[in-house]
PDB file of C-alpha atoms and ligand atoms in Angstrom:
ATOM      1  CA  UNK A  23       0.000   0.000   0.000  1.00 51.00           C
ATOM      2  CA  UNK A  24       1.249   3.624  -0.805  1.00 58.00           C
ATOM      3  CA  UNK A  25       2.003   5.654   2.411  1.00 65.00           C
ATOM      4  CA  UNK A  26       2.477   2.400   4.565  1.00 77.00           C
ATOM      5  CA  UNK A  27       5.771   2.557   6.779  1.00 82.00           C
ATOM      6  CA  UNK A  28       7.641  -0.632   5.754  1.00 85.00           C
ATOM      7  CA  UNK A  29       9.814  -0.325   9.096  1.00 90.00           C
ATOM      8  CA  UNK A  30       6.345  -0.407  11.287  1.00 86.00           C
ATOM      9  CA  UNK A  31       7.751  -2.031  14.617  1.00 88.00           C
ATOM     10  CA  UNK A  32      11.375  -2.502  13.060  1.00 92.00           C
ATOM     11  CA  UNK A  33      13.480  -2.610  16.908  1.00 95.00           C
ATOM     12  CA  UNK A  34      16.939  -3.521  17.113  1.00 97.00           C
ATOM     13  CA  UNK A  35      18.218  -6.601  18.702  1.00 97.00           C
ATOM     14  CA  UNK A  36      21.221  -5.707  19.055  1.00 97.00           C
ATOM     15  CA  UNK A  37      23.336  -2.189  18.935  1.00 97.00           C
ATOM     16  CA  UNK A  38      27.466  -3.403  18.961  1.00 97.00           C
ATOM     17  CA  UNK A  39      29.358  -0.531  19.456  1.00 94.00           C
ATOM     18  CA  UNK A  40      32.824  -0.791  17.715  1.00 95.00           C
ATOM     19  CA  UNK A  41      34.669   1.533  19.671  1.00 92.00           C
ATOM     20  CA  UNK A  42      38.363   0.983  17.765  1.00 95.00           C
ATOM     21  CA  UNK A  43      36.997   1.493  14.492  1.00 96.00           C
ATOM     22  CA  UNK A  44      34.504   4.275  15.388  1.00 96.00           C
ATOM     23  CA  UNK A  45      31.078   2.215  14.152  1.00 97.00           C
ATOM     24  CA  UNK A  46      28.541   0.596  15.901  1.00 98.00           C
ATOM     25  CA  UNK A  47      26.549  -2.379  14.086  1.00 98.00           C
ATOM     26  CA  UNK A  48      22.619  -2.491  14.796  1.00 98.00           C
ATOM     27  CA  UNK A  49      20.953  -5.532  14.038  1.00 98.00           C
ATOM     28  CA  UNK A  50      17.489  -5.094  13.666  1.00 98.00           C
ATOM     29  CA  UNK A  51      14.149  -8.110  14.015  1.00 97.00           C
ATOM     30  CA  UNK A  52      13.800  -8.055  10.381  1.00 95.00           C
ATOM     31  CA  UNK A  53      17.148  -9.460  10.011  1.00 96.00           C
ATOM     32  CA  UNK A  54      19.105  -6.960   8.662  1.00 97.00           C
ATOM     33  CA  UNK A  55      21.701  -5.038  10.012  1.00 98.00           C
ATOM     34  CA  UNK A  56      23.144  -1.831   9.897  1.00 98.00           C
ATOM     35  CA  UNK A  57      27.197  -0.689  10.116  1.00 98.00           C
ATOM     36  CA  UNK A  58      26.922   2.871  11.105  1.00 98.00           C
ATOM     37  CA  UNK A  59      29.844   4.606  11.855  1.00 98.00           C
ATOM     38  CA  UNK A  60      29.856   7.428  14.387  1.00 98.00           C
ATOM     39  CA  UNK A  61      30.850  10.022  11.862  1.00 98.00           C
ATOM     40  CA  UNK A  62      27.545   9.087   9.565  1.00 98.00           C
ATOM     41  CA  UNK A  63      25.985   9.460  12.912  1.00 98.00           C
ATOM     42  CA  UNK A  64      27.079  12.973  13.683  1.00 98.00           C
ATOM     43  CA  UNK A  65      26.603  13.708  10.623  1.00 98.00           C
ATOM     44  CA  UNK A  66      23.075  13.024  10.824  1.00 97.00           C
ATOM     45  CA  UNK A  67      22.434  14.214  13.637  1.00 98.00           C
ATOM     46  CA  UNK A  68      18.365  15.128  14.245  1.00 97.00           C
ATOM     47  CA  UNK A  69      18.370  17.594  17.129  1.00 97.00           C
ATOM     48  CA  UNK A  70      16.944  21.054  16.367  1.00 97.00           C
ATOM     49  CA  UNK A  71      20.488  22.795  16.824  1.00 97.00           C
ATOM     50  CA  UNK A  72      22.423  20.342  14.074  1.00 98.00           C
ATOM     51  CA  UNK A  73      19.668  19.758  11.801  1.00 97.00           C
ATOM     52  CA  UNK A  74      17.478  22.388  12.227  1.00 97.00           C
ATOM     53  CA  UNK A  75      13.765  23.364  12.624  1.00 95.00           C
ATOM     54  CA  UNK A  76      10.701  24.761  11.398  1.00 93.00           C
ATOM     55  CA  UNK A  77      12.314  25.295   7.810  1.00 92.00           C
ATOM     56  CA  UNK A  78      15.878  26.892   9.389  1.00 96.00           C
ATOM     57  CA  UNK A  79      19.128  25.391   8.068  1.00 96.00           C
ATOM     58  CA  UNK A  80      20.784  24.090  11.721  1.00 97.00           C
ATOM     59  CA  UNK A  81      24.566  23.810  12.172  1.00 96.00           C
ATOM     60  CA  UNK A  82      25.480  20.896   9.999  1.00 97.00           C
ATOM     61  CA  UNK A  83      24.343  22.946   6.782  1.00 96.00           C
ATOM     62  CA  UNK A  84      27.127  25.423   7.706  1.00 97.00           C
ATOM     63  CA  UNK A  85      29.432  22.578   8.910  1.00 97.00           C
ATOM     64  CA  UNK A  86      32.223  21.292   6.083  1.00 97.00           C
ATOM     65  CA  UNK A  87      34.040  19.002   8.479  1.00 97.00           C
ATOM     66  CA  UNK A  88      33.519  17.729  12.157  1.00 97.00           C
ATOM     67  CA  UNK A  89      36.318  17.553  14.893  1.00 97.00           C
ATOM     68  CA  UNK A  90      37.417  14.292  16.238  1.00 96.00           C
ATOM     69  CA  UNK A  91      35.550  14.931  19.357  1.00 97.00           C
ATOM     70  CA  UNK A  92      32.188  15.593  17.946  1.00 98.00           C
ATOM     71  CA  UNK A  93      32.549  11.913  16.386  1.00 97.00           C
ATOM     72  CA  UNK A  94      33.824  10.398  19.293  1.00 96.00           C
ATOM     73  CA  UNK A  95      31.003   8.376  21.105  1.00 96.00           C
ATOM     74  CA  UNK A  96      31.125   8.840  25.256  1.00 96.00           C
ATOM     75  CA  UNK A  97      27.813   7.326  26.257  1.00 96.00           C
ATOM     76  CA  UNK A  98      24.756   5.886  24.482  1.00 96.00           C
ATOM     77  CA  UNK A  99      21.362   6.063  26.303  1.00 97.00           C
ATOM     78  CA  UNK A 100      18.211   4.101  25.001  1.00 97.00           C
ATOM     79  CA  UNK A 101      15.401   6.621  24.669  1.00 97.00           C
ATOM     80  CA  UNK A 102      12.273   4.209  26.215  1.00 95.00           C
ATOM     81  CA  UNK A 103      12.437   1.425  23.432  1.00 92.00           C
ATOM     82  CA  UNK A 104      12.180   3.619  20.038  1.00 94.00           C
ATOM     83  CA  UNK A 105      15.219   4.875  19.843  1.00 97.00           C
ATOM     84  CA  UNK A 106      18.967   5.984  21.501  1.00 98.00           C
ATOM     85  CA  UNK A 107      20.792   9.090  22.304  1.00 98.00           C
ATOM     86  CA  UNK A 108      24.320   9.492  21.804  1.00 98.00           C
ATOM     87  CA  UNK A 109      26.787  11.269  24.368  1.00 98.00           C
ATOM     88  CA  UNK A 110      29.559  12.746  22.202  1.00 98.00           C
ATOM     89  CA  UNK A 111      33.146  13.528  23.207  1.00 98.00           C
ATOM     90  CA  UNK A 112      32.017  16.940  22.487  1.00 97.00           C
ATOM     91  CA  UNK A 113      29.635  17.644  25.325  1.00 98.00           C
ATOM     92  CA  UNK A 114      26.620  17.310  22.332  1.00 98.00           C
ATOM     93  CA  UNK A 115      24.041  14.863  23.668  1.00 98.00           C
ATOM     94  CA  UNK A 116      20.583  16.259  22.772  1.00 97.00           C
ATOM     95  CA  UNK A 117      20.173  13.874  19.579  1.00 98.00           C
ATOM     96  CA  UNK A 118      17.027  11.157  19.714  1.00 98.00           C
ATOM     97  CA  UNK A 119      17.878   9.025  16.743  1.00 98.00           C
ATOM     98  CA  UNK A 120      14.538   6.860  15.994  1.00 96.00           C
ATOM     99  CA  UNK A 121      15.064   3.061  15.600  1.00 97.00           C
ATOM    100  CA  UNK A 122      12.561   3.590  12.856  1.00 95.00           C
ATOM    101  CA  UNK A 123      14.568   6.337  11.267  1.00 95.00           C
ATOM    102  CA  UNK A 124      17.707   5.106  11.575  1.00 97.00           C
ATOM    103  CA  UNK A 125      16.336   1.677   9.960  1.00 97.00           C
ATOM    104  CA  UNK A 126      15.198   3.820   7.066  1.00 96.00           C
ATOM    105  CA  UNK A 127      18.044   5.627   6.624  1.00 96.00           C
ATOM    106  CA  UNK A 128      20.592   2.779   6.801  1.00 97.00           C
ATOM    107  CA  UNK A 129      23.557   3.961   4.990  1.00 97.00           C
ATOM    108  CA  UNK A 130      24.751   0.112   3.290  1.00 97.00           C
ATOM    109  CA  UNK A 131      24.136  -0.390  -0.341  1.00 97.00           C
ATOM    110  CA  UNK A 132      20.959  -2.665  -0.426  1.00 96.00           C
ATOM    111  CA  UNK A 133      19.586  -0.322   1.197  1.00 96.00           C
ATOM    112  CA  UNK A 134      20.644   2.702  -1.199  1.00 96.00           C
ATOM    113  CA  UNK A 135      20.098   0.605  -3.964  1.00 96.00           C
ATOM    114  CA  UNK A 136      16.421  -0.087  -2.575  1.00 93.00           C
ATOM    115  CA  UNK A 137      15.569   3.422  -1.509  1.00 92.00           C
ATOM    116  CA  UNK A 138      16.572   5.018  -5.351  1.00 93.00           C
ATOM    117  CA  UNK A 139      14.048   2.269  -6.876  1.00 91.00           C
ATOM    118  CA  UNK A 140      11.162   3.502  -4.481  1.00 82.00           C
ATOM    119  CA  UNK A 141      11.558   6.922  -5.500  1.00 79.00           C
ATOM    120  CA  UNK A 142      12.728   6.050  -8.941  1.00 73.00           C
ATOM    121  CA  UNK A 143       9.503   4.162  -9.410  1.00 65.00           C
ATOM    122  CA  UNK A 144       6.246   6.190  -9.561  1.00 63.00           C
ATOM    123  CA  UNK A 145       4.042   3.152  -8.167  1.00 54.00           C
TER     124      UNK A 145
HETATM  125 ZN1  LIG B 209      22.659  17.606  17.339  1.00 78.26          ZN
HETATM  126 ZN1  LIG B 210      20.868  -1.547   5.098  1.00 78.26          ZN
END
């Protein structure tokens, strides 16, 4: 069906962080998983200050390159059970990444591959 979320109830069962090689791997109950590395997390970061609001450009739009602290992971909180926060070395820690987002926005090439045929294909 058009407009139905394909990553309805998509949780992780597992979040590995990989703290030598800055990346965490999330594996999810629909059996795929997900190599994100803290620097594609910064990067896409969804708090109002790096992403921005309302239609405003937030930091990130102005940002060329981050520092090693801002993609240096210090803590990771679970937000109730849809979705974590990440502490970075930086002091930056208001993030809420969605375990339904994050799902959707899975950087690995099946799921690039998959998300350029959706919107390549007017259904
Ligand atoms: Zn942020
Ligand atoms: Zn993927």
């Amino acid at each position: 069906m058009p407009g139905q979320d394909p990553f309805e109830g998509v949780t992780p069962v597992s979040i590995a962080g990989d703290a030598d090689n800055r990346r965490m791997t999330i594996t999810w109950n629909d059996g795929h998983a997900s190599e994100l590395t803290y620097e594609w997390l910064r990067w896409h970061c969804p708090c109002a200050s790096c992403a921005g609001e309302g239609g405003a450009p937030g930091e990130l739009a102005f940002t060329t390159e981050l520092t090693a602290d801002q993609t240096m992971l210090d803590d990771l909180q679970l937000v109730g059970s849809y979705g974590m926060s990440p502490t970075w070395k930086d002091g930056h820690h208001t993030g809420i990444y969605t375990f339904r987002a994050l799902r959707a926005m899975c950087p690995c090439p099946e799921c690039d591959a998959r998300r350029r045929s959706t919107a390549a294909s007017p259904s």
